[in-house]
XYZ file of N, CA and C in Angstrom:
573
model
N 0.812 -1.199 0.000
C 0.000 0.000 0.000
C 0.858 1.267 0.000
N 2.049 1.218 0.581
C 3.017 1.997 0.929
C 3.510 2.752 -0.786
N 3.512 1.637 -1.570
C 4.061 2.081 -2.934
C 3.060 2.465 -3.221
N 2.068 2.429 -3.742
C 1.035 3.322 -4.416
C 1.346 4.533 -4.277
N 1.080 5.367 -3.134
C 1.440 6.581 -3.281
C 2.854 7.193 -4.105
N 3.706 6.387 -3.790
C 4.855 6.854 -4.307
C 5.063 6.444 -6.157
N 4.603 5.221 -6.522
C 4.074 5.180 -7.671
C 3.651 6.502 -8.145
N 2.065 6.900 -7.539
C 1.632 8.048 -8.152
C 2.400 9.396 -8.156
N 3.294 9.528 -7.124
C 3.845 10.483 -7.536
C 5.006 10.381 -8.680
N 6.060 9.433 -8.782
C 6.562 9.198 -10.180
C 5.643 9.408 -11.418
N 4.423 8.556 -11.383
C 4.261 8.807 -12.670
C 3.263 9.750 -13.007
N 3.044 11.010 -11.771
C 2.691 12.087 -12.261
C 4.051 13.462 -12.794
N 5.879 12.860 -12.191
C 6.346 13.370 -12.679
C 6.834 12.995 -13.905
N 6.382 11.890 -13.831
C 6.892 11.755 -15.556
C 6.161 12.283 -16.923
N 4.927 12.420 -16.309
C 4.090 12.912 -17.615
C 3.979 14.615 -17.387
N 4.724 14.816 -16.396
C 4.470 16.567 -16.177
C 5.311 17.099 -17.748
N 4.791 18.128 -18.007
C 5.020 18.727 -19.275
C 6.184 19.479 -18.942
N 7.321 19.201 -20.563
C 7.972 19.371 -20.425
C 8.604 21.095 -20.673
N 9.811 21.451 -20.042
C 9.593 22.876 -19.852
C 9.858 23.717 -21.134
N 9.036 24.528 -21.558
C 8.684 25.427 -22.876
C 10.161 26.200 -23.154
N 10.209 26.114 -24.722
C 11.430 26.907 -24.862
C 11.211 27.972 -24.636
N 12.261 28.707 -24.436
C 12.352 30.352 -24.529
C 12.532 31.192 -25.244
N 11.991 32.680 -25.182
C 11.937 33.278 -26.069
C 13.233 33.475 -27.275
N 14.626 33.380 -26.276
C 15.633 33.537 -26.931
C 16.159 32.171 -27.265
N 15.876 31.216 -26.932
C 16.264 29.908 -27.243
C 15.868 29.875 -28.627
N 14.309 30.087 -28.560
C 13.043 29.503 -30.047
C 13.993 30.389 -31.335
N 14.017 31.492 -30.614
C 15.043 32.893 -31.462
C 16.490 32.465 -32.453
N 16.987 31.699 -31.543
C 18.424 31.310 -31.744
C 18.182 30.320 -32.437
N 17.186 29.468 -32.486
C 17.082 27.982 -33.523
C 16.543 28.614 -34.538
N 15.731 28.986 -34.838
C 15.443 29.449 -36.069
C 16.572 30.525 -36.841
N 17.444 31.742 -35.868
C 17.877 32.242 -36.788
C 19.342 31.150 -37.048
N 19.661 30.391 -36.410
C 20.561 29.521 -36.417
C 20.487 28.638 -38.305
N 19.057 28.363 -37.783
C 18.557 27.535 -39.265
C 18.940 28.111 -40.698
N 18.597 29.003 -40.467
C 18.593 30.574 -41.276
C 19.804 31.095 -41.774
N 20.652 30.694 -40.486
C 22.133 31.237 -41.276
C 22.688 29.633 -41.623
N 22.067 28.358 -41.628
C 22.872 27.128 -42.385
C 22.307 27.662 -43.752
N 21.384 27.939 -44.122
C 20.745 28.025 -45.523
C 21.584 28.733 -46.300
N 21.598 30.355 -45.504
C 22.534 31.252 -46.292
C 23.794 31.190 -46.422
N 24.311 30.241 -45.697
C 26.070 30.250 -45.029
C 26.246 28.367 -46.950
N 25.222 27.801 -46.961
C 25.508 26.888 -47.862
C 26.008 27.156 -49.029
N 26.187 26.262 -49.569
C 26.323 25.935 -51.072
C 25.498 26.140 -52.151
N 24.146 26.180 -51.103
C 23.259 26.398 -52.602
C 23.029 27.300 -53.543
N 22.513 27.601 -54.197
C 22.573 28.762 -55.708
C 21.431 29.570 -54.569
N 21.459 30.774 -54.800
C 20.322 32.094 -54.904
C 18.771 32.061 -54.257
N 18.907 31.549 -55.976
C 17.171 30.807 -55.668
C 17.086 29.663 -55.054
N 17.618 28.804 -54.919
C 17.328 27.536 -53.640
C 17.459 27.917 -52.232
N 18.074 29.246 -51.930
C 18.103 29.431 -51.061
C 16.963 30.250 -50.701
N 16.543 31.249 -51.260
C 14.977 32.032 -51.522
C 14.179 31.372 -51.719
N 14.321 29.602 -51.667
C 13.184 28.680 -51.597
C 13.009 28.169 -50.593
N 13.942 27.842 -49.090
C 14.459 27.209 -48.175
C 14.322 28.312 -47.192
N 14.405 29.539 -47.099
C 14.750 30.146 -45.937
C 13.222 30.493 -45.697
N 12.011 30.410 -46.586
C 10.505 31.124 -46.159
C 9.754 29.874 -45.166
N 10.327 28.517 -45.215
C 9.790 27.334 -44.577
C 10.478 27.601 -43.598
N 11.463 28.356 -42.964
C 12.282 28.505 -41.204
C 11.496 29.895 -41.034
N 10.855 30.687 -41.606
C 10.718 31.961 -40.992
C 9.038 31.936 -40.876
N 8.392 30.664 -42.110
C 7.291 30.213 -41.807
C 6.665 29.978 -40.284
N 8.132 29.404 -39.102
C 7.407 28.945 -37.807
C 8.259 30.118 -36.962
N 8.104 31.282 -37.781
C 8.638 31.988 -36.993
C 8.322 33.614 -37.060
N 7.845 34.125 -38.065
C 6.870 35.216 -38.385
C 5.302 35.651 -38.230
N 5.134 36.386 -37.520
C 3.327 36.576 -37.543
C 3.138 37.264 -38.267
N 3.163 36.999 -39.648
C 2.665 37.803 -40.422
C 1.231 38.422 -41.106
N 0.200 37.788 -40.564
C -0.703 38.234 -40.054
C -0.987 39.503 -39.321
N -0.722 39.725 -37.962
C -0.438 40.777 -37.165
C 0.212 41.344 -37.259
N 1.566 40.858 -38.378
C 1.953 42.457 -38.385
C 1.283 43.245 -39.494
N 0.806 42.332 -40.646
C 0.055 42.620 -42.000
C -1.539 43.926 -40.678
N -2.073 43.362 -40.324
C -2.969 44.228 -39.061
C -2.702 45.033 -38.497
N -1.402 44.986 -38.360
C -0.756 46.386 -37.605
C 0.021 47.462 -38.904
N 0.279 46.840 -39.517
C 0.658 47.720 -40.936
C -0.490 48.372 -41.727
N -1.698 47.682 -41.555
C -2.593 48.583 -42.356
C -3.568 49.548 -41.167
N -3.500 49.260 -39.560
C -4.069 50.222 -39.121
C -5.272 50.367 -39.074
N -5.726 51.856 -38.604
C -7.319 51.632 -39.131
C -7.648 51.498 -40.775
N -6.908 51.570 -41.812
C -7.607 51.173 -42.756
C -8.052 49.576 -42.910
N -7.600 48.649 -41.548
C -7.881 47.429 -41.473
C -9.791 47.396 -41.987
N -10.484 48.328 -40.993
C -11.605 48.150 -41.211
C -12.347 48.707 -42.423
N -11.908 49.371 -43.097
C -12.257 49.588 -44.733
C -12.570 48.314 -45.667
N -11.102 47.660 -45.088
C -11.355 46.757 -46.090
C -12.334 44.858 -46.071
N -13.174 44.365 -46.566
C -13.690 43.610 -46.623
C -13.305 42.464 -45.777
N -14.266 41.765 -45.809
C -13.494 40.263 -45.175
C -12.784 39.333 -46.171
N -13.083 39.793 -47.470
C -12.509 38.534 -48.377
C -11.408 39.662 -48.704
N -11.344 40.919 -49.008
C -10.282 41.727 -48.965
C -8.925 41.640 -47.882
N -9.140 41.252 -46.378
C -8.806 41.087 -45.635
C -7.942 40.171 -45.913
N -8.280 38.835 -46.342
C -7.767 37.357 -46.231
C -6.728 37.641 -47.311
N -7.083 38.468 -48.762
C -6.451 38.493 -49.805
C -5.263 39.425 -49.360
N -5.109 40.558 -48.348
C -4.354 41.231 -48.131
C -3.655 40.229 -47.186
N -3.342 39.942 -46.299
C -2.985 39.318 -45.275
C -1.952 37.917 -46.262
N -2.592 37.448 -47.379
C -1.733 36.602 -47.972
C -0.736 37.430 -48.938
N -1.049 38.329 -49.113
C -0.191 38.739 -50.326
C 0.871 39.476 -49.591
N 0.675 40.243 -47.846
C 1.391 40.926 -46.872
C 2.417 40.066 -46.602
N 1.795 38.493 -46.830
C 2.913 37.373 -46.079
C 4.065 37.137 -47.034
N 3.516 37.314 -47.966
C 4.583 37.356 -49.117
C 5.832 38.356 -49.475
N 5.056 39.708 -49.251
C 6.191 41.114 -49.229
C 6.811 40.786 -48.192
N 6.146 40.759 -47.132
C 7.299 40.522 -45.950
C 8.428 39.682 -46.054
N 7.820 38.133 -46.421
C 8.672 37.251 -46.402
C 10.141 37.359 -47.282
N 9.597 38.193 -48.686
C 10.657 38.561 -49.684
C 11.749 39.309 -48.958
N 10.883 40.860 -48.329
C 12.067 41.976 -48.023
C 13.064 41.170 -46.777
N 12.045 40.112 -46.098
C 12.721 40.257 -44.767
C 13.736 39.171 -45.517
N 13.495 38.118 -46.123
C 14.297 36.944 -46.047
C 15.637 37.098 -47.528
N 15.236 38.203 -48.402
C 15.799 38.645 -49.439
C 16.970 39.711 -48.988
N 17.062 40.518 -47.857
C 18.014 41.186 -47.108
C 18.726 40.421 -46.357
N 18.526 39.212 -45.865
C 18.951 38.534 -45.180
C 20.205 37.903 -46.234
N 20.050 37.324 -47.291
C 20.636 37.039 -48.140
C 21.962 37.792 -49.295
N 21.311 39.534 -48.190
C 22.533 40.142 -48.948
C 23.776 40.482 -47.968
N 24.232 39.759 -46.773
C 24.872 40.111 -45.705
C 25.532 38.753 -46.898
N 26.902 39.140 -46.320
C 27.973 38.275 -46.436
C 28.170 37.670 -45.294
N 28.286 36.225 -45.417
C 28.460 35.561 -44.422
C 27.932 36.162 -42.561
N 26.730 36.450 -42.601
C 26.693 36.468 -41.390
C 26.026 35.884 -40.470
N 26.512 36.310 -38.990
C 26.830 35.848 -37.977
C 25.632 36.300 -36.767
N 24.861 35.594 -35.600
C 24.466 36.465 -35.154
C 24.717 36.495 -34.032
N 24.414 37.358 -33.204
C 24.627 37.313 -31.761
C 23.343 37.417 -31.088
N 23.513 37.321 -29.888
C 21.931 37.240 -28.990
C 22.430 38.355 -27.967
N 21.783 39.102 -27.896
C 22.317 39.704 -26.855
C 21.286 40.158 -25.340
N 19.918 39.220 -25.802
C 19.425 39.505 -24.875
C 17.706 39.022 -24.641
N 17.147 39.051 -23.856
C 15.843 38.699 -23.934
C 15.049 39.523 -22.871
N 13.682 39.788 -22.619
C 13.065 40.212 -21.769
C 11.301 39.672 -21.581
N 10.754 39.391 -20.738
C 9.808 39.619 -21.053
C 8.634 40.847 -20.682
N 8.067 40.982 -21.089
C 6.695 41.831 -21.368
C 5.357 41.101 -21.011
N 5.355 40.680 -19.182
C 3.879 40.242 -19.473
C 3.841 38.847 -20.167
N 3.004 38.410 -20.707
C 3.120 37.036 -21.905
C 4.260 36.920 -22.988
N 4.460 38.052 -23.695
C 5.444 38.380 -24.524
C 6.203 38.654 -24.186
N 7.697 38.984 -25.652
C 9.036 38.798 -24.944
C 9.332 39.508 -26.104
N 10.904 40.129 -25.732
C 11.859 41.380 -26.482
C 12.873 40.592 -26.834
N 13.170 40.228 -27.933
C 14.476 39.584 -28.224
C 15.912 40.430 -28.782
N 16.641 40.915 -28.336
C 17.751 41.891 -29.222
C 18.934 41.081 -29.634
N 19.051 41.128 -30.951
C 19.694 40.397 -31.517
C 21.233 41.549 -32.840
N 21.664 41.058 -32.740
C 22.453 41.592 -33.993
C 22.751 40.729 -34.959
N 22.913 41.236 -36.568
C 24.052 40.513 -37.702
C 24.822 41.396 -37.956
N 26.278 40.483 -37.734
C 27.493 40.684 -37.820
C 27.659 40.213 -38.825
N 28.673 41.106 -39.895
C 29.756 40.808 -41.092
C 30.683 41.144 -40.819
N 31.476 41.218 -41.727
C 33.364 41.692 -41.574
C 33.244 42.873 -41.288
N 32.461 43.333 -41.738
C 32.133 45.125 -42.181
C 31.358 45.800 -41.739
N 30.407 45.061 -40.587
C 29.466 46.031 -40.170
C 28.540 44.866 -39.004
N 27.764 45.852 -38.731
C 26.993 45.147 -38.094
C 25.712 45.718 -37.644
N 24.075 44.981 -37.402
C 22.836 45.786 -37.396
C 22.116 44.965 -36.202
N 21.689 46.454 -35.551
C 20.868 45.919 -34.227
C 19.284 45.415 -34.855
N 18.787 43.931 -34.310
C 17.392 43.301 -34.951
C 16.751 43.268 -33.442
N 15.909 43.363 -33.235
C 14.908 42.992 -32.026
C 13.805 42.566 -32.559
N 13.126 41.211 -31.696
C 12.141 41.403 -32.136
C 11.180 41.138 -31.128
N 10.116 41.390 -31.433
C 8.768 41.134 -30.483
C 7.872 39.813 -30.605
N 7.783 39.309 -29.483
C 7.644 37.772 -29.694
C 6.140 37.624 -28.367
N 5.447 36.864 -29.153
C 3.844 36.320 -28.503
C 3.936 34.733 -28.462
N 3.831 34.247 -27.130
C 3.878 33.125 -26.736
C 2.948 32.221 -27.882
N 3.295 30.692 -28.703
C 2.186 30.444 -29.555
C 2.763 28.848 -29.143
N 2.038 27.948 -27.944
C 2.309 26.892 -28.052
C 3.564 26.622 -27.334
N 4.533 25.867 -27.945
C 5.418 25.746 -27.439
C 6.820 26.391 -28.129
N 5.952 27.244 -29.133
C 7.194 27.854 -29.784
C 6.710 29.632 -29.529
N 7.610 30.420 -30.237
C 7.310 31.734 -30.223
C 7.131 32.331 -31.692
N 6.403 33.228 -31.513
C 5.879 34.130 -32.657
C 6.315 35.561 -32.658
N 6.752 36.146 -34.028
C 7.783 37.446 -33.889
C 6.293 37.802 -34.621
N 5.953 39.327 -34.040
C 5.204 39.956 -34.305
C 5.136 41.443 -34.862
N 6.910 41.593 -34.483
C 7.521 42.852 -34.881
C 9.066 42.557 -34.976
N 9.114 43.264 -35.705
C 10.347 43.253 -35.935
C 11.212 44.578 -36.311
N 12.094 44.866 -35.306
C 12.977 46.350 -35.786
C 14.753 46.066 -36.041
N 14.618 46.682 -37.350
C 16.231 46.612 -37.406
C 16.583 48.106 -37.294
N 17.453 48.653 -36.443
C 18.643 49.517 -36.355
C 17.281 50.610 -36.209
N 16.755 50.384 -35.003
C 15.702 51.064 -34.392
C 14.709 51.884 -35.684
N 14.529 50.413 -36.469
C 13.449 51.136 -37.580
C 12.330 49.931 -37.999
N 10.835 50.164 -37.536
C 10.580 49.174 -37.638
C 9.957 48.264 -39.259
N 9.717 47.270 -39.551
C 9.589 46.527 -40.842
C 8.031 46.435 -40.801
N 7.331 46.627 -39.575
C 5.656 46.880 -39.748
C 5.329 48.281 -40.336
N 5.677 49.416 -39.231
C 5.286 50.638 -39.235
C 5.722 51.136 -40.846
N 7.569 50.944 -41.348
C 7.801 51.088 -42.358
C 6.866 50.873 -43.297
N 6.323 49.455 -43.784
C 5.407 49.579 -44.424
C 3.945 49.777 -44.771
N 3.369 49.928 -42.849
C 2.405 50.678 -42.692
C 2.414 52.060 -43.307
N 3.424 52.867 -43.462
C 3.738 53.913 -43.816
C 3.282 53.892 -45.198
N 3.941 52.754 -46.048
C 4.102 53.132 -47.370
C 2.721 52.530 -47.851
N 1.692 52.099 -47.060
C 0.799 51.259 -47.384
C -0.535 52.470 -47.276
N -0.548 53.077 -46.381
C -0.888 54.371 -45.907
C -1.060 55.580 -47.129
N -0.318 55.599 -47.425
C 0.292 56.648 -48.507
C -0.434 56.225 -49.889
N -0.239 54.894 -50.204
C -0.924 53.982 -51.534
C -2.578 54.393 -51.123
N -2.865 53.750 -50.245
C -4.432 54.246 -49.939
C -5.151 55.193 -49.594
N -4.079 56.324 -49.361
C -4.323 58.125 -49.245
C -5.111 58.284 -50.621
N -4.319 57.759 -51.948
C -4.187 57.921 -53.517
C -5.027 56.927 -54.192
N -5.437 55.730 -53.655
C -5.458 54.868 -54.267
C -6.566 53.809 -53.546
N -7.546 53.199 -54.145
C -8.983 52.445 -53.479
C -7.523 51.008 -53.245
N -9.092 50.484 -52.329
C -8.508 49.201 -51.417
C -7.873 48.352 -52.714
N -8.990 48.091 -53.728
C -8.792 47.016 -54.707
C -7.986 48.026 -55.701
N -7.380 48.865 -55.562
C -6.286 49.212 -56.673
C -4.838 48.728 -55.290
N -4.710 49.077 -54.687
C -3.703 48.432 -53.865
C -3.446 47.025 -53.567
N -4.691 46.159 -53.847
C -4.612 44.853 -53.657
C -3.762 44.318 -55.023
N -4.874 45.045 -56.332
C -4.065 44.621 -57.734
C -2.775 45.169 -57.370
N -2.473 46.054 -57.478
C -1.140 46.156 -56.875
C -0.011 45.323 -56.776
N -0.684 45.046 -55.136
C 0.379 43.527 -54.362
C -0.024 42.534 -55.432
N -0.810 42.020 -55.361
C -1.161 41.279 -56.803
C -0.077 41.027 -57.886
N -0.387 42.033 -58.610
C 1.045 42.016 -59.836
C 2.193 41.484 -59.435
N 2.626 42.630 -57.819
C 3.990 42.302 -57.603
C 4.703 40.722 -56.986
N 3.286 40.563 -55.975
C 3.634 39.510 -55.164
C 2.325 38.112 -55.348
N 1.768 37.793 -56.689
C 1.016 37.085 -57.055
C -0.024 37.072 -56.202
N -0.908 35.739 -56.116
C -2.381 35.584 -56.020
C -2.767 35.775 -54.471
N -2.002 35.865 -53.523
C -1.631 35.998 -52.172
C -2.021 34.948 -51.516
N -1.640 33.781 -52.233
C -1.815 32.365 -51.208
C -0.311 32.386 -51.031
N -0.227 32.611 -49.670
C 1.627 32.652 -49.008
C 1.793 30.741 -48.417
């Protein structure tokens, strides 16, 4: 009778869940991933094919696509919505993962983490021979991994930036001339 209890407590520690990565851990594997792709052998475009499946479990591009358009979020439709939001995942994915690709060989460093409540501040740098750029990003707990929801390089951010320029298009320009738009540039917006 004596073991039972102690039974139950083993095999309630064995099934206790195991402890969640961290913000800067989840941070460091993915950009880790990120620099085997770019640091390889492969040509250009294989690599602009390979690096959107690591930034896939690692971008909210959604929310930031929501936070880039602002209140013109509610202008636009619900099927407008879905069509923007895919075609957002796409610009993003290009500028962010297409700059990434023009650093020579680089390197990153971690230099830090915080959290915010549920969320977390990641400050990160890439290092080259020649330079180097402060990245932070803003990260929302999703599961057992993390979600970057913002992202600033060299205290400039990659939402607001193109909230800006998105802003400006729709000052001039209706919802569905901005959609054709992204459209042309960044196809049918299934990301």
């Amino acid at each position: 009778m004596r073991t039972l209890p102690i039974m139950l407590v083993v095999s309630l520690l064995m099934v206790a869940p195991a402890r969640a990565v961290s913000p800067l851990e989840y941070t460091r594997t993915i950009l880790e991933q990120a620099h085997t792709i770019v640091t390889s052998s492969q040509t250009r475009n294989e690599k602009l094919a390979a690096l959107p499946d690591t930034f896939n479990k690692f971008l909210d591009t959604d929310a930031m696509g929501r936070e880039a358009l602002g209140p013109h979020w509610s202008s636009f439709t619900p099927a407008q919505q879905k069509e923007f939001l895919g075609l957002f995942h796409e610009l993003l994915q290009r500028t962010y993962v297409q700059k990434l690709l023009l650093f020579e060989n680089p390197d990153f460093v971690y230099a830090g983490a915080q959290r915010t409540g549920a969320d977390a501040i990641v400050d990160t740098k890439i290092v080259t021979s020649r330079d180097q750029f402060d990245i932070t990003y803003r990260l929302r707990p999703a599961g057992d991994s993390w979600l970057a929801t913002a992202v600033t390089v060299e205290d400039v951010s990659l939402t607001a930036n193109l909230g800006s320029q998105l802003n400006d298009l729709l000052s001039r320009m209706s919802v569905d001339d901005v959609l054709g738009l992204m459209r042309r540039k960044y196809g049918n917006g299934a990301a």
